[in-house]
Amino acid sequence: MTQQSLRIALSFSDEDQAWLRLSAIAVPRFFEGHAEVPQTGDALRIGGRQFIVQGRVWEHDGMGPSLRLLLSSAHAASDTVFG
């Protein structure tokens, strides 16, 4: 399977979807052109908040395979825990 035939979709919680929409934050195409697919535990930083890939769901909709990434709820930069 080539990377061009694989589509990767990010799934956000309802609250995070609303935050992205209201803040007009564009979600970049992180994985476009990469040879490696994201794994559980990978972290994404969008709009100053961190999301963790908690699950992966492989789908096929007749157009080809796709990988849906189930993301954790966002953590703001101030949510950092030390210790």
Short mmCIF file of C-alpha atoms in Angstrom, two decimals, residues 19-74:
data_model
loop_
_atom_site.label_atom_id
_atom_site.label_comp_id
_atom_site.label_asym_id
_atom_site.label_seq_id
_atom_site.Cartn_x
_atom_site.Cartn_y
_atom_site.Cartn_z
CA TRP A 19 -12.76 24.81 20.33
CA LEU A 20 -11.07 24.29 16.94
CA ARG A 21 -14.05 25.74 15.08
CA LEU A 22 -14.57 28.75 17.38
CA SER A 23 -10.85 29.54 17.46
CA ALA A 24 -10.62 29.14 13.66
CA ILE A 25 -7.63 26.81 14.05
CA ALA A 26 -6.66 24.97 10.87
CA VAL A 27 -5.61 21.37 11.45
CA PRO A 28 -2.49 20.68 9.36
CA ARG A 29 -2.08 17.50 7.32
CA PHE A 30 0.58 16.09 9.63
CA PHE A 31 1.05 12.77 7.92
CA GLU A 32 0.80 13.69 4.25
CA GLY A 33 3.82 12.31 2.40
CA HIS A 34 5.23 10.38 5.38
CA ALA A 35 6.11 6.73 4.96
CA GLU A 36 5.21 5.80 8.56
CA VAL A 37 1.65 5.79 9.87
CA PRO A 38 0.97 7.26 13.32
CA GLN A 39 0.98 4.89 16.30
CA THR A 40 -0.93 4.81 19.56
CA GLY A 41 0.81 7.11 22.03
CA ASP A 42 2.05 9.59 19.42
CA ALA A 43 1.48 13.23 20.37
CA LEU A 44 0.18 16.01 18.13
CA ARG A 45 0.38 19.71 18.91
CA ILE A 46 -2.43 21.80 17.42
CA GLY A 47 -3.13 25.41 18.34
CA GLY A 48 -0.86 25.24 21.39
CA ARG A 49 -2.62 22.19 22.81
CA GLN A 50 -1.47 18.59 22.91
CA PHE A 51 -3.44 15.57 21.73
CA ILE A 52 -2.40 11.92 22.19
CA VAL A 53 -3.35 9.18 19.72
CA GLN A 54 -5.37 6.83 21.94
CA GLY A 55 -6.66 4.47 19.29
CA ARG A 56 -6.49 3.61 15.62
CA VAL A 57 -9.35 2.30 13.47
CA TRP A 58 -8.73 0.96 9.98
CA GLU A 59 -11.64 1.57 7.60
CA HIS A 60 -12.41 0.97 3.94
CA ASP A 61 -15.17 2.96 2.28
CA GLY A 62 -14.97 1.74 -1.32
CA MET A 63 -12.55 4.51 -2.29
CA GLY A 64 -9.67 2.86 -0.47
CA PRO A 65 -8.25 2.32 2.99
CA SER A 66 -8.30 5.02 5.63
CA LEU A 67 -6.95 5.23 9.15
CA ARG A 68 -9.03 7.07 11.75
CA LEU A 69 -7.05 8.32 14.74
CA LEU A 70 -8.96 8.62 18.00
CA LEU A 71 -7.40 11.50 19.91
CA SER A 72 -7.41 12.35 23.61
CA SER A 73 -8.98 15.53 24.91
CA ALA A 74 -6.75 18.55 24.49
#
